[in-house]
Coordinates of C-alpha atoms and ligand atoms in Angstrom, one line a residue:
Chain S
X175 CA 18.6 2.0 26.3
X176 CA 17.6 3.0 29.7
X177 CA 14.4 4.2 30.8
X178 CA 13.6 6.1 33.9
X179 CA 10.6 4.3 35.6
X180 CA 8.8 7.5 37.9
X181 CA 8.0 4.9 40.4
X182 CA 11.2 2.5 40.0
X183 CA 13.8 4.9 39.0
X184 CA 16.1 4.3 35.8
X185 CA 15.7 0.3 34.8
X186 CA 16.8 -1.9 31.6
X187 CA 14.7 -1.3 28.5
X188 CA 13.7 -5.7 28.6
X189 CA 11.3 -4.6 31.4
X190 CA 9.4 -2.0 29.8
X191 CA 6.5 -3.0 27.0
X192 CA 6.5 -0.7 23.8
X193 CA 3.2 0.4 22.9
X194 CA 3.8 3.0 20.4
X195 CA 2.9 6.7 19.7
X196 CA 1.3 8.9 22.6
X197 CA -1.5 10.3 20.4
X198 CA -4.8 11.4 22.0
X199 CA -7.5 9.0 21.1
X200 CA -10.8 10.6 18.9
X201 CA -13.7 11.1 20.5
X202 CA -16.4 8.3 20.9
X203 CA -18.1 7.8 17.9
X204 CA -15.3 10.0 15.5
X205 CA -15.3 9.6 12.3
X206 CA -13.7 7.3 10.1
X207 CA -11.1 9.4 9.2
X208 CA -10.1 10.4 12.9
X209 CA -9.9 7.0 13.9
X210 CA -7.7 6.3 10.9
X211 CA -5.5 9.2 11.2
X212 CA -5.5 7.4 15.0
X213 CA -4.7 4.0 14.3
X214 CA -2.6 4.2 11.3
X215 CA -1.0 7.5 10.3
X216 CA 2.2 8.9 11.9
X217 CA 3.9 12.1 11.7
X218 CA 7.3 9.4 12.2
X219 CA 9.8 12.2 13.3
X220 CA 13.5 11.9 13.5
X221 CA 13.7 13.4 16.4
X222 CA 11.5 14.0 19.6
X223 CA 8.5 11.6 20.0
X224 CA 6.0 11.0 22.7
X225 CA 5.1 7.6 23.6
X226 CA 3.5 5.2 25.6
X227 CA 5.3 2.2 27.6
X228 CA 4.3 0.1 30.1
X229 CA 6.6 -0.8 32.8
X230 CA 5.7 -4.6 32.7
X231 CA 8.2 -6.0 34.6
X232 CA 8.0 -3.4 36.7
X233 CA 5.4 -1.7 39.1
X234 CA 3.2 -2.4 36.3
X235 CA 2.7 1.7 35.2
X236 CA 2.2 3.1 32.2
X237 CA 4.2 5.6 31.6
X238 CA 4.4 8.4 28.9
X239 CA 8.4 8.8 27.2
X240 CA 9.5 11.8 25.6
X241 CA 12.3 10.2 23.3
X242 CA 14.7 10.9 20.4
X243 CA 14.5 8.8 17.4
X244 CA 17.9 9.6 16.1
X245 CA 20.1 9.4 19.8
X246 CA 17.8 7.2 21.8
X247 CA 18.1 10.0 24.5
X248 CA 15.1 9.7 27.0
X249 CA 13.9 13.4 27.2
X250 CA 11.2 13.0 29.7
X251 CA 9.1 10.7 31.7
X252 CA 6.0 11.4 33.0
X253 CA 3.2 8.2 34.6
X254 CA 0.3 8.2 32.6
X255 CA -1.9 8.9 35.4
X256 CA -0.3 12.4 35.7
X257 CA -1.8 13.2 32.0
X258 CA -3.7 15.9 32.2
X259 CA -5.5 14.7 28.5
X260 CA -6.5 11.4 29.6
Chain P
X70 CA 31.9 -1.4 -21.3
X71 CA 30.7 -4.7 -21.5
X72 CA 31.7 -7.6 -19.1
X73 CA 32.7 -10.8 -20.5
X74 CA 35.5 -13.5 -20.1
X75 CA 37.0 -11.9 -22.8
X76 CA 37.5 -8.8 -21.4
X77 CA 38.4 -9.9 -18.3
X78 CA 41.3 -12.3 -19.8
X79 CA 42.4 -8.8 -21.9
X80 CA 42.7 -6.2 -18.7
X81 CA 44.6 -9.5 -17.1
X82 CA 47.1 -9.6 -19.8
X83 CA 47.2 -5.8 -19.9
X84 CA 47.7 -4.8 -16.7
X85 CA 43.8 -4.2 -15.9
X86 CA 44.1 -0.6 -17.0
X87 CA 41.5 -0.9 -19.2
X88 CA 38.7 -1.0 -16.9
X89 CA 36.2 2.2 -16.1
X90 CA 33.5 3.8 -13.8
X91 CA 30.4 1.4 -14.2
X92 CA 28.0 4.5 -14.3
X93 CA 29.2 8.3 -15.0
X94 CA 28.7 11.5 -12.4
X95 CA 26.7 14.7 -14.6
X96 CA 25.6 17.4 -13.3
X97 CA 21.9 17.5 -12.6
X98 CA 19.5 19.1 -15.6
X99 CA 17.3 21.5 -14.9
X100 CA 13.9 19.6 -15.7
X101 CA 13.8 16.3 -16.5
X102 CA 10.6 14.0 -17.7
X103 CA 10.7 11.8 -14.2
X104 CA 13.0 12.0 -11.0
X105 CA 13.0 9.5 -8.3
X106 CA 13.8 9.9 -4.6
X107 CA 16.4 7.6 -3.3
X108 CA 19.3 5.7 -5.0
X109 CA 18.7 2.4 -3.3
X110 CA 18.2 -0.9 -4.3
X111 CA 14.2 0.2 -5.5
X112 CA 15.0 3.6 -7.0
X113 CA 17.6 2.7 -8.8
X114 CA 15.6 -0.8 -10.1
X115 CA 13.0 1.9 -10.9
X116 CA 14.7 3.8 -13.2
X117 CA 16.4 0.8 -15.2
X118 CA 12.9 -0.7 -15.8
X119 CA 11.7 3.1 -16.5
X120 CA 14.2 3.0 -19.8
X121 CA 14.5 -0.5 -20.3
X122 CA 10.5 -1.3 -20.6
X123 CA 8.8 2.0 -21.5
X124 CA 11.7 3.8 -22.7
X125 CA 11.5 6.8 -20.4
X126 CA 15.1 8.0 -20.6
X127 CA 15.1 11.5 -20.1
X128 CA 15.1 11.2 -15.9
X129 CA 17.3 11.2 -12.8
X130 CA 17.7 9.3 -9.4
X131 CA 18.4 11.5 -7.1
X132 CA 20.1 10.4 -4.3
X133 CA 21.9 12.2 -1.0
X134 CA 24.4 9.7 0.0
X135 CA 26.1 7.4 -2.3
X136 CA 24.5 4.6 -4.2
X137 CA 24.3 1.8 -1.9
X138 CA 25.1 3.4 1.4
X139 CA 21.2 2.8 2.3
X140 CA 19.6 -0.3 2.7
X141 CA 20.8 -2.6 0.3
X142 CA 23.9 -2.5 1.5
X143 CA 22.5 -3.3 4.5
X144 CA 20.3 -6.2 4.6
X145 CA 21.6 -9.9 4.9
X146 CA 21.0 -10.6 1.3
X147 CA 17.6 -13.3 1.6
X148 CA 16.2 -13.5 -1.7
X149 CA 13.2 -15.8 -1.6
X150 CA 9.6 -16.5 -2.7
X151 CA 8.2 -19.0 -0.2
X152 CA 5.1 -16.4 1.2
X153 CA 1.8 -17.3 2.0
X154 CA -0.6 -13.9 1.5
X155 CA -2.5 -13.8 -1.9
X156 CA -1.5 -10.7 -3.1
X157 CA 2.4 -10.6 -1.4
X158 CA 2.9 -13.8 -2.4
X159 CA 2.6 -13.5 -6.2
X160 CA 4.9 -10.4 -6.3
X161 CA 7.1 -12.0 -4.5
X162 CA 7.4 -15.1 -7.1
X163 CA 7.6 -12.4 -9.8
X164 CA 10.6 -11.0 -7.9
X165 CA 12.4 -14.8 -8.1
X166 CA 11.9 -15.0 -12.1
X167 CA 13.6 -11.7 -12.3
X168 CA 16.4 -12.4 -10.1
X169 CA 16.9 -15.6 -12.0
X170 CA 17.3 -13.5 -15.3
X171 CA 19.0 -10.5 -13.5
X172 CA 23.1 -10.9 -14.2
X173 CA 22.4 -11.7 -17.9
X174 CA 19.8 -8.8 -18.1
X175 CA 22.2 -6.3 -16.6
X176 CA 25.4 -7.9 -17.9
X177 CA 26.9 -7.5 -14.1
X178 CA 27.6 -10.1 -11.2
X179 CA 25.2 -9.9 -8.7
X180 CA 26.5 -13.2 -6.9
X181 CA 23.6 -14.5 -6.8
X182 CA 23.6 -17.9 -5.7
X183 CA 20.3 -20.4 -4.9
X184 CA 21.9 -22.1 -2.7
X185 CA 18.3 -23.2 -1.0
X186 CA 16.7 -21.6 2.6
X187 CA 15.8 -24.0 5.3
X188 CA 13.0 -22.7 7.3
X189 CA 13.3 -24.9 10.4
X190 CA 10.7 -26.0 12.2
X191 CA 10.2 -27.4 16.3
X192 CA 7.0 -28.3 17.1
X193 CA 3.5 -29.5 15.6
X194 CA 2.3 -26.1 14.8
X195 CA 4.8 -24.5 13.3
X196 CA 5.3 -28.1 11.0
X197 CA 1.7 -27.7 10.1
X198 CA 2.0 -24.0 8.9
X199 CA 5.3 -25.4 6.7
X200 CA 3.1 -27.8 5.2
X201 CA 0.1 -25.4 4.2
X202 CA 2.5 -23.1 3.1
X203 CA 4.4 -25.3 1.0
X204 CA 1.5 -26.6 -0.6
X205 CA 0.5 -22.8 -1.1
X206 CA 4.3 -22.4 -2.8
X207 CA 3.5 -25.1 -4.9
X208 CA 0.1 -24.7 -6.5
X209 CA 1.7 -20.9 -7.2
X210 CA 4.1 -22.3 -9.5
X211 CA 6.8 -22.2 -7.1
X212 CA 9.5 -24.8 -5.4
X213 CA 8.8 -26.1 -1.8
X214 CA 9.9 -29.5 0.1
X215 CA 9.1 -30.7 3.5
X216 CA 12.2 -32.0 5.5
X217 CA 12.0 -34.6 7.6
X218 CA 14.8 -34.1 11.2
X219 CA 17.0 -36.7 9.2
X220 CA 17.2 -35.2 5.6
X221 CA 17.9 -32.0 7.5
X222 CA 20.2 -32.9 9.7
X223 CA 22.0 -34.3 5.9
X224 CA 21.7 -30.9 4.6
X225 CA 22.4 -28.8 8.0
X226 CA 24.4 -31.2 10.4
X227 CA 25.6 -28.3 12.1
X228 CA 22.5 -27.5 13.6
X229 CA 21.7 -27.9 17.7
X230 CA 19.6 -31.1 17.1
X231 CA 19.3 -32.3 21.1
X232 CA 18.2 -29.2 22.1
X233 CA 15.3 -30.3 24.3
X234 CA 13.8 -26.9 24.7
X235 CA 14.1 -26.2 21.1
X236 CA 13.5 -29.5 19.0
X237 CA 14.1 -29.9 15.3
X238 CA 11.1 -31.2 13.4
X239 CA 12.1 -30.1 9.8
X240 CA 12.5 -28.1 7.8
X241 CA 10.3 -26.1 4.7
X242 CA 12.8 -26.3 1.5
X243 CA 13.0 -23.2 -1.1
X244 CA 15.8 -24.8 -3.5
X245 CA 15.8 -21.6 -5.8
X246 CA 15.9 -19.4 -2.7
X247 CA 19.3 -17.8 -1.9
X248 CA 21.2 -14.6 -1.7
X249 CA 23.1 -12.4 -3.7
X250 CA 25.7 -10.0 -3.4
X251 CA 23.5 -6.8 -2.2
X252 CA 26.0 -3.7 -3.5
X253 CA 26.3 -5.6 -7.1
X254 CA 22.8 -5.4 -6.9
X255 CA 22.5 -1.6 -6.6
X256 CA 25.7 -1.2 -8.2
X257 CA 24.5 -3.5 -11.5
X258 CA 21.2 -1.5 -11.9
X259 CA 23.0 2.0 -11.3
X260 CA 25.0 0.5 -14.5
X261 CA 22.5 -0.4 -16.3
X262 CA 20.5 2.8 -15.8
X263 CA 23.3 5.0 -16.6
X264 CA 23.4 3.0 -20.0
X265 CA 20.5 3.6 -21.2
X266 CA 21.1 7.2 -20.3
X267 CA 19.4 7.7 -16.8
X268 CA 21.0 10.4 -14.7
X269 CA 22.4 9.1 -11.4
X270 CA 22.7 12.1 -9.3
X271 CA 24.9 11.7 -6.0
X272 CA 25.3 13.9 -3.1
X273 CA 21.7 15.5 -4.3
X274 CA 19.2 15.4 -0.9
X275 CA 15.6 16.2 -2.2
X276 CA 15.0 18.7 0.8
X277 CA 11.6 20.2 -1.1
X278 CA 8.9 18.9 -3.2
X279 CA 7.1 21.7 -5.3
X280 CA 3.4 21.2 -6.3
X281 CA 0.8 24.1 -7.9
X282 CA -2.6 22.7 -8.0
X283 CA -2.5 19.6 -6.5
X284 CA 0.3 18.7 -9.6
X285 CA 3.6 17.6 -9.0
X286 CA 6.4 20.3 -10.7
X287 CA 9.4 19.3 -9.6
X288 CA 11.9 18.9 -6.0
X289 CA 14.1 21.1 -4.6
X290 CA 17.4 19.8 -4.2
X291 CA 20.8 20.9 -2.4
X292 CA 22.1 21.1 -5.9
X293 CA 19.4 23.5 -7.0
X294 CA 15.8 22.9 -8.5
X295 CA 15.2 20.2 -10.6
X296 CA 11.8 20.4 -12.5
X297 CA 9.7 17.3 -13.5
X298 CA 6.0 15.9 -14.5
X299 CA 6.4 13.2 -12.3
X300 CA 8.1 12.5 -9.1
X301 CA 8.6 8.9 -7.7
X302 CA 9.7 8.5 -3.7
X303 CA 11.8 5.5 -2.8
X304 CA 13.4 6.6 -0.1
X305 CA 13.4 3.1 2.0
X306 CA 13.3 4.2 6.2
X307 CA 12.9 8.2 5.5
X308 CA 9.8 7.8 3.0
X309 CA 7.8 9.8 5.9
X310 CA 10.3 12.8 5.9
X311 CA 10.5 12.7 2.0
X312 CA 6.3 12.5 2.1
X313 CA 6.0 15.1 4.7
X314 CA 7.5 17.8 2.2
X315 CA 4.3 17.3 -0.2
X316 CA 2.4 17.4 3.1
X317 CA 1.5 13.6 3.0
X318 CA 1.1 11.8 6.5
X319 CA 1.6 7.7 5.7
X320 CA 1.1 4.7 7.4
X321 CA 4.5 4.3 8.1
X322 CA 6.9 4.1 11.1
X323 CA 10.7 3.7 11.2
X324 CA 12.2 0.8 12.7
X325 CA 16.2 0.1 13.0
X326 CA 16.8 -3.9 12.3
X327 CA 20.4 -5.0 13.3
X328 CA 22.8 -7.3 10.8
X329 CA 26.1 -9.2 12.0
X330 CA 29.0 -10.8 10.6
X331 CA 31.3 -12.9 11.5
X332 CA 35.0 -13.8 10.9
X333 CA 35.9 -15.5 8.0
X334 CA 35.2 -19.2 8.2
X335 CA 35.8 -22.5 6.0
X336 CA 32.4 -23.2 4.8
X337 CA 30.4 -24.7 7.1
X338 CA 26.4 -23.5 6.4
X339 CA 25.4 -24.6 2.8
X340 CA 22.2 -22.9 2.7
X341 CA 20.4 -20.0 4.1
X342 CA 19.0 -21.0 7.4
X343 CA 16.4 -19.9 9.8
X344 CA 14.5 -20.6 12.7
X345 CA 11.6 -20.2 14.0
X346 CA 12.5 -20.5 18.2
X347 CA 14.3 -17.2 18.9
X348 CA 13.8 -16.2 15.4
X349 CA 17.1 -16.6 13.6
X350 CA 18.6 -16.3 9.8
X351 CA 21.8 -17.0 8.8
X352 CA 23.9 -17.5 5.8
X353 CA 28.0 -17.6 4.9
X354 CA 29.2 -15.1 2.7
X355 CA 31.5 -16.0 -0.3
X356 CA 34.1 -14.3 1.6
X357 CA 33.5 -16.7 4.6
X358 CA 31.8 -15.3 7.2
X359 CA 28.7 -16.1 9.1
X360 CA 25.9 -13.2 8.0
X361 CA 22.9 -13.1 10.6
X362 CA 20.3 -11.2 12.3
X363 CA 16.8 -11.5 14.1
X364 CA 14.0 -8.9 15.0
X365 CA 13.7 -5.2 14.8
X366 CA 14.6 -3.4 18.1
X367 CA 10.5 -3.0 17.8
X368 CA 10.2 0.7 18.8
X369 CA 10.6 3.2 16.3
X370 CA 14.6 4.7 15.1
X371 CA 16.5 6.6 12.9
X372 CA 19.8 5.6 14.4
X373 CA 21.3 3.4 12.0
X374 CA 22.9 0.8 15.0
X375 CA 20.9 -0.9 17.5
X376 CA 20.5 -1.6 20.8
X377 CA 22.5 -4.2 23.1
X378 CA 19.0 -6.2 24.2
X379 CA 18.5 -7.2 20.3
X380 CA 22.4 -8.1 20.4
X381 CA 22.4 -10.4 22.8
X382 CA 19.2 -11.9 22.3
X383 CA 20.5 -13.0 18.6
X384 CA 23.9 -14.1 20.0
X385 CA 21.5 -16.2 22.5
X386 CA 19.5 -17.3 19.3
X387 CA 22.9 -18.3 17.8
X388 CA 24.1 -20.5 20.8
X389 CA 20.9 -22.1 21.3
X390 CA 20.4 -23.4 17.4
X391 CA 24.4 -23.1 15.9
X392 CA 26.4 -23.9 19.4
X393 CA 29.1 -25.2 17.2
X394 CA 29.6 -21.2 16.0
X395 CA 30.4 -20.2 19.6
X396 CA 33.7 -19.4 19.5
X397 CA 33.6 -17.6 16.1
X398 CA 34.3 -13.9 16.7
X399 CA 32.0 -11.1 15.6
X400 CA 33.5 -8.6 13.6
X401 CA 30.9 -6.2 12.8
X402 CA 27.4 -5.1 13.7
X403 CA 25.0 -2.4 11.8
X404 CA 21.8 -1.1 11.7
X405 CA 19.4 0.1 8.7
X406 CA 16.3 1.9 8.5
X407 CA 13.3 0.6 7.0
X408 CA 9.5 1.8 7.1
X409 CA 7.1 0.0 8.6
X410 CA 3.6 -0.2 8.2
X411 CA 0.9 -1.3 9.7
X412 CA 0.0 -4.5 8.0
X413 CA 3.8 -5.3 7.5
X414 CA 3.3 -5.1 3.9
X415 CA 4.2 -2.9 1.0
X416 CA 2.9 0.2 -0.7
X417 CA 3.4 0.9 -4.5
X418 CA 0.9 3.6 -5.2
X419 CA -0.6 7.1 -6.7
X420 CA -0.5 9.9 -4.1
X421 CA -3.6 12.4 -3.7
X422 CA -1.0 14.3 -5.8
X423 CA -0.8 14.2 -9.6
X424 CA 2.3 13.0 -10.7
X425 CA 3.8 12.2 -6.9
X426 CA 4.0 8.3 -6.5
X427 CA 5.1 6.0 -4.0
X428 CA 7.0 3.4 -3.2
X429 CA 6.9 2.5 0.6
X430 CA 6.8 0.3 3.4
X431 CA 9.2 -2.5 2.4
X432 CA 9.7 -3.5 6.2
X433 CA 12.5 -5.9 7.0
X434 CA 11.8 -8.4 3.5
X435 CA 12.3 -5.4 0.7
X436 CA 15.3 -6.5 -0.6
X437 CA 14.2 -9.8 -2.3
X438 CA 11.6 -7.0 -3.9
X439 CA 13.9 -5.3 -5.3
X440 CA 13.7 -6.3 -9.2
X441 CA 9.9 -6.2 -8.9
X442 CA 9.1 -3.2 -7.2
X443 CA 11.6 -1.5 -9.7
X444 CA 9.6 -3.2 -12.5
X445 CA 5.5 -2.9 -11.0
X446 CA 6.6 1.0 -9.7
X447 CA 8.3 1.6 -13.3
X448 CA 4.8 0.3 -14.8
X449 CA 3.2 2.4 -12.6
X450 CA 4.7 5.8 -13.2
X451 CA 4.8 5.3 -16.5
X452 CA 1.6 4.0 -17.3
X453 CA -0.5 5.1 -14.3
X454 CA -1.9 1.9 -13.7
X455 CA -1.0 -0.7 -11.6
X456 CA 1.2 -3.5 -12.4
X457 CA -1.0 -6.7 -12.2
X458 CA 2.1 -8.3 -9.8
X459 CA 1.9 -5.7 -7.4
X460 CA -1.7 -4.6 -7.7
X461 CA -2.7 -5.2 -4.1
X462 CA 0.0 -2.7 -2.6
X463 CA -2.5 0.3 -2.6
X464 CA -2.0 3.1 0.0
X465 CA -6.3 3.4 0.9
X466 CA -6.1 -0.3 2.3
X467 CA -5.6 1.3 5.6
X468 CA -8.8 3.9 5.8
X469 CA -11.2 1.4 4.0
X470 CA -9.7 -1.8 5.4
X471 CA -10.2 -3.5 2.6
X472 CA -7.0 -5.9 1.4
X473 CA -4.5 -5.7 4.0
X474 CA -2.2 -7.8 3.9
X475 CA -1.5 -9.0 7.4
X476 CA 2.4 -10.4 7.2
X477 CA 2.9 -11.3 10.2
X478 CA -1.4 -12.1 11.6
X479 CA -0.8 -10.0 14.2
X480 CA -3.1 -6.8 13.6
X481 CA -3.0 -4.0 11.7
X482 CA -1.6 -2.0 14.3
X483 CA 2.3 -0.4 14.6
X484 CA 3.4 -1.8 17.4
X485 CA 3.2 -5.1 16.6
X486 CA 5.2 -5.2 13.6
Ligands
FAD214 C1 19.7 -5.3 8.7 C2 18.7 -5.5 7.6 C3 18.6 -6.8 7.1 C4 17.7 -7.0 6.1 N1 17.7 -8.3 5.5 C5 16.9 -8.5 4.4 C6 16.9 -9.7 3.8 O1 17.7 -10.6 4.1 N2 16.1 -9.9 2.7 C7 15.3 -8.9 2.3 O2 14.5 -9.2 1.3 N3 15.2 -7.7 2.9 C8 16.0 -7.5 3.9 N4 16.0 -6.2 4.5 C9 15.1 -5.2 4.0 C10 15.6 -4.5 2.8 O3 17.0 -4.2 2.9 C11 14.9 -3.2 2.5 O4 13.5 -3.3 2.6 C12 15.2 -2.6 1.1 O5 16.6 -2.7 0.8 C13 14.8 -1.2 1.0 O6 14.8 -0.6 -0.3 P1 16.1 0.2 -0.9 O7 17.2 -0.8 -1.2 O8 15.7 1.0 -2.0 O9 16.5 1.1 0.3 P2 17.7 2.1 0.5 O10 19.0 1.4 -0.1 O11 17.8 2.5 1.9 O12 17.4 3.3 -0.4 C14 16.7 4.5 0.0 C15 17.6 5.6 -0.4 O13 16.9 6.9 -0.3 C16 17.9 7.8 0.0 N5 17.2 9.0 0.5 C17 16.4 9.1 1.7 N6 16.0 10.4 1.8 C18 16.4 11.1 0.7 C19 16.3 12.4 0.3 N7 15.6 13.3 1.0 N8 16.8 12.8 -0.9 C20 17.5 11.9 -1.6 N9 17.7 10.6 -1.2 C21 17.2 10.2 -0.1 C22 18.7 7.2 1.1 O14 20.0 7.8 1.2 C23 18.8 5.7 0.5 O15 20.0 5.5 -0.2 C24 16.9 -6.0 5.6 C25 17.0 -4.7 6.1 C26 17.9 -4.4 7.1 C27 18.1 -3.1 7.7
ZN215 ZN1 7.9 1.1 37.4

């Protein structure tokens, strides 16, 4: 698996840090149930996902991957900075 | 049909036409009192302990492949009891008295063999962990012995023992730890299911799950609608997908872990073998060859084959611990599917759904669990209460926090398990 750095172009998975599902993060004091739903509970699709990696042997980014579960086919990267949501 | 020596020394003499299907092919019912999701290794567990202990006959296992084609066929066939966490560790000793009694109990060769596992160890930390958790084995009732580097190296002499980066210490000792042959397995409790009249239903997907107020009525399938009171998912790596059609969201991410074997060798490992630099097992097969693997690919999959970084770091594992293996060739690589959660343990529990149970979240160790979560999940659907052996497996442990059961003491959190 190959992922396309925006900054480094396309480089060896080994560099890249996996840090899991791009899911917005509940407001500051959310409840319980938000943060939850956050930290533990995945919709887990065969498919298209959106996550977060950090290019750590790299320029150091973090980047945000739209991937397939069931090919491995990179779908899109975008740098995290570039997130309109964050 | 039983099996005997009997009956084996008749087919010999007769040409071994006698012999038959271990478990028949109906078509499916339209209701039933209990169906289960998934023909692997737990579903199908489930349903012999369903009829055998509470005599719950009238039911199905529905599965969409072919019994066996999912994880336990899959995994490299560890069956062990040496954990640490209260709560794991006890289910998992339950699990060794029942693989102990399994073969006579289902009247079918499992293969399995306790031929010992040899957790090896390479510095002071990791010998001091052995040693609390052996003494944790022990005052559980279970079998654990510290090695020294010389009765190891009389037990393993194969192993890389001047590796300078990765010294052996020792080694912690399971004697009644082993493996067994993991298609009899599912193969042995389809069979004994089927005997006691269970409905094992191949080629069925469950594509729907039907519920009217907040009870459970039945699944749809792709051979039609099967009706039941109660519905029990075991559906290893796709128990998301199989929740999502009762509209449950679980803890629970897929991961692929990667399995190799070798050519056939002359015996040349005894035991089953790991280590704890580069995170390594390995065990020979009856047939001979070398059966091995190391960490998930640790981002979530649904392709059932890895990915070439895991590959070569277990080859690297290999050279560094077994350099006398080298020159063995590989003949085949797979992958499997298995949930994980958050905590890297296991869920056996009541959904917010009357009637819809599950059975989740075996990560990378479910197979060893397979006579006891069939067992404690059997209890469970039956009863609806908790087996006392697998009473800390509840779903809520993630909202409220309370009893997790941290595997690995990493976190509660996905990406590090
Ligand atoms: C490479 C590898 C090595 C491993 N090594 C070990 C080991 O050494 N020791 C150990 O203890 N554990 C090991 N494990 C873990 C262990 O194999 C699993 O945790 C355990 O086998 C999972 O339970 P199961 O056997 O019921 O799963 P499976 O056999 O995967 O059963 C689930 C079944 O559900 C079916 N299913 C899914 N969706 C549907 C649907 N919609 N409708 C109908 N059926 C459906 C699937 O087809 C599948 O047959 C390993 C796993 C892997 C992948
Ligand atoms: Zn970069």
């Amino acid at each position: 698996m190959r992922i396309t750095c925006p900054l480094c172009g396309e480089r060896d998975r080994r560099e890249f840090y996996y840090r899991g599902a791009a899911l917005e993060a509940p407001a500051e004091g959310g409840s319980l149930e938000a943060w939850h739903a956050h930290v533990h509970l995945r919709d887990n699709p065969a498919g298209p996902v959106e996550e977060w990696w950090y290019h750590q042997q790299g320029c150091g980014s973090w980047i945000r991957v739209r991937r397939d579960t069931s090919s491995h086919e990179m779908l899109a990267v975008q740098l995290a900075s570039a997130q309109e949501d964050l | 049909m039983r099996f005997s020596g009997w009956r084996v020394l008749r087919e010999g003499l007769t040409g071994n036409r006698g012999w038959q299907g271990h478990w028949r092919d109906p078509d499916p019912k339209p209701e039933y009192d209990a169906v289960i999701i998934g023909g692997g290794g737990h579903g199908l567990a489930t349903a012999y302990y369903l009829a055998r202990d509470h005599g719950m006959t009238n039911i199905a296992v529905l599965e969409r492949g072919y019994i066996g084609g999912g994880n336990v066929g899959r995994n490299t066939t560890i069956v062990r009891a040496n954990y640490y966490l209260p709560g794991n560790s006890e289910f998992y000793s339950h699990s060794l008295k029942l693989w102990e009694g399994l073969e006579q109990d289902l009247n079918y060769n499992a293969m399995m063999s306790q031929r010992g596992i040899l957790n090896v160890f390479h510095n002071d930390a990791q010998r001091d962990s052995a040693v609390r958790r052996a003494n944790a084995i022990i005052n559980q009732g279970d079998d654990a012995e510290i090695l020294s580097r010389d009765q190891l190296r009389e037990m393993a002499p194969l192993l890389n023992y001047d590796n300078n980066r990765f010294p052996i210490q020792g080694a912690l000792l399971q004697r009644r730890a082993g493996t067994a042959r993991h298609d009899a397995v599912a193969w042995g409790f389809a069979r004994g299911a089927d005997q006691r009249g269970v409905d094992i239903l191949q080629n069925c997907e469950v594509t729907g799950i039907r519920t009217e107020g907040g009870k459970v009525i039945g699944v749809e399938t792709s051979r039609g609608l099967i009706r039941a009171g109660k519905v029990a998912m075991a559906a290893a790596g796709r128990s998301s997908q199989v929740a999502a059609m009762a509209g449950l969201t679980l803890p629970i991410e897929s991961h692929v872990l990667q399995a190799f074997v070798s050519e056939g060798l002359k015996p040349i490992i005894d035991h089953v073998i790991t280590f704890a630099e580069g995170h390594l097992y390995i065990s020979q097969s009856d047939k001979g060859g070398l059966v091995f693997g190391s960490y998930l690919d640790l981002y979530t999959s649904y392709a059932a084959r890895g990915n070439l970084p895991m590959v070569e770091h277990t080859m690297e594992a290999c050279m560094a611990m077994l350099p006398a293996i080298g020159k063995a060739r590989l003949l085949r690589s797979w992958g499997g599917i298995m949930d994980m959660t958050p905590d890297g343990s296991p869920i056996i529990d009541r959904t917010s759904i009357e009637g819809l149970y599950l059975n989740a979240g075996w990560c990378y160790g479910g197979f060893k669990a397979t006579p006891a979560s069939g067992q404690c999940y059997a209890h469970l659907i039956a009863t609806d209460r908790p087996h006392e052996a697998a009473a800390a497996f509840r779903l809520e442990r993630f909202e409220t926090g309370h009893g997790l059961m941290d595997e690995e003491a990493t976190g509660a959190q996905h990406n590090l398990h």
